[in-house]
C-alpha angles and dihedrals in degrees: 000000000000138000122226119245117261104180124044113198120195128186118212124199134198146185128209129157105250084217129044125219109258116263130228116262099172145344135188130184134203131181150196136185100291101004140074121204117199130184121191131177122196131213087236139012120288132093138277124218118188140194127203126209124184107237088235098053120104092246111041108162132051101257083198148021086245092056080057085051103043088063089069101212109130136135133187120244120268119226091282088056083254122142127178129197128183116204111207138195094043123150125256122253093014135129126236140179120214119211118194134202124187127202133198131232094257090046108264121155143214107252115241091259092054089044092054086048091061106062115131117192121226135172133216122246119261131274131055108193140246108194121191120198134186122218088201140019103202127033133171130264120275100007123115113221122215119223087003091150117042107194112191124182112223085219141344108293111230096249137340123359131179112194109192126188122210127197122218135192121214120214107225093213101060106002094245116161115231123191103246110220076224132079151162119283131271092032096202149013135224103213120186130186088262088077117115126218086233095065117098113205101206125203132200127227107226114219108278131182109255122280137096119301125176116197115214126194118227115189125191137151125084109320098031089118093068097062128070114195115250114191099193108231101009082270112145098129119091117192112211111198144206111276082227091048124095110242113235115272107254126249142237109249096169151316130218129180119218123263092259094035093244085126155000124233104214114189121194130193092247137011123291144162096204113073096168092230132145099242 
């Protein structure tokens, strides 16, 4: 025979982290061109760890706590729970979006939602260059020369981007630029956000009678803001010279040896086969 129960007992257990992850106080950003600066401080001692994304790309936001991790950008705190981290290697006059994750001193974690609360947006600095080089800075009369103009792109322009080159002749009298009827070729460029920075656009002087011509770059289309023009060594003018005229003799612009010593790099200001050197 049995007797009902008259007392029911129930244990109930529960799990909770002894320690939180710290929180975020404060946090400031700064930028340059290719670089974003940002300070946190934490309510407690730990360490932060941060992952930037820029807001175009197909994947903008950490789908983890491990996609924060894998960028591998993380401090300690310092003894006022601050920590600061500087990403490199961005790209000018683009958005990002920064995502933080803080983590305590016995290794406790934000959570990912706490991870995705915590974006900041910064932009890059403006500008992306455009950076135009000649491979010579005196020619001869009435000879086309091939690559004269070497254009790089310090980085893909977000979307199009026409680069034009216009050819100008200088009066020798008074230095006024005329707008010569010829000009390099090609003449322009149709630049699109799958450019890389590696890619060189390469432009050929036509023959011209002798005299003094500068080449300027006009840029224009959508992203055409986001450029500013760079002519390496100040150098626009190109000096065309008498066939019976001696050209200039070329100068030295530098010479670097090489980190073990095995060489050194000598660069003139036009092209030469006699480097006066020993060897």
């Amino acid at each position: 025979q049995y007797t009902p129960a008259t007392t029911i007992r129930v244990l109930s257990v529960g799990y909770a982290n002894l320690e939180q992850a710290p929180q975020l106080v404060t946090v400031s950003t700064s930028s340059t061109k290719n670089t974003v600066q940002v300070t946190a401080q934490l309510s407690s001692q730990g360490s932060l760890s941060a992952a930037i994304y820029r807001v175009s790309a197909a994947v903008s936001v950490p789908a983890s706590v491990n996609a924060v991790l894998l960028q591998n950008m993380a401090a300690s705190t310092n003894a006022a729970n601050t920590s600061t981290l500087t990403f490199t290697g961005l790209d000018a006059a683009t958005s990002y979006r920064v995502y933080f994750l803080t983590t305590s001193l016995v290794g406790v974690k934000s959570t990912l939602a706490q991870v995705l609360d915590s974006v900041q947006s910064v932009d890059t600095a403006c500008c992306k260059t455009l950076t135009g080089t000649l491979s010579a800075a005196s020619v001869v009369e009435q000879q086309a020369v091939s690559n004269l103009l070497a254009l790089s792109l310090s980085s893909a322009p977000s979307a199009s981007l026409t680069v034009a080159i216009q050819l100008y002749a200088i009066s020798s009298g008074t230095g006024a630029a005329t707008l010569h009827p010829s000009s390099l070729f090609p003449a322009s460029f149709a630049v699109t956000s799958l450019t890389t920075s590696s890619t060189q656009l390469r432009a050929s002087l036509p023959s011209l009678p002798a005299g003094t011509y500068e080449y300027r770059v006009v840029l224009s289309g959508d992203a055409a803001g986001e450029f500013s023009v760079e002519y390496a060594g100040n150098q626009q003018r190109i000096e065309v010279l008498s066939a019976i005229t001696e050209p200039p003799v070329p100068v030295l612009s530098s010479a670097t040896f090489a980190s073990d010593g095995s060489f050194v790099s000598i660069v003139f200001s036009a092209d030469t086969n006699r480097g006066n050197t020993a060897t």
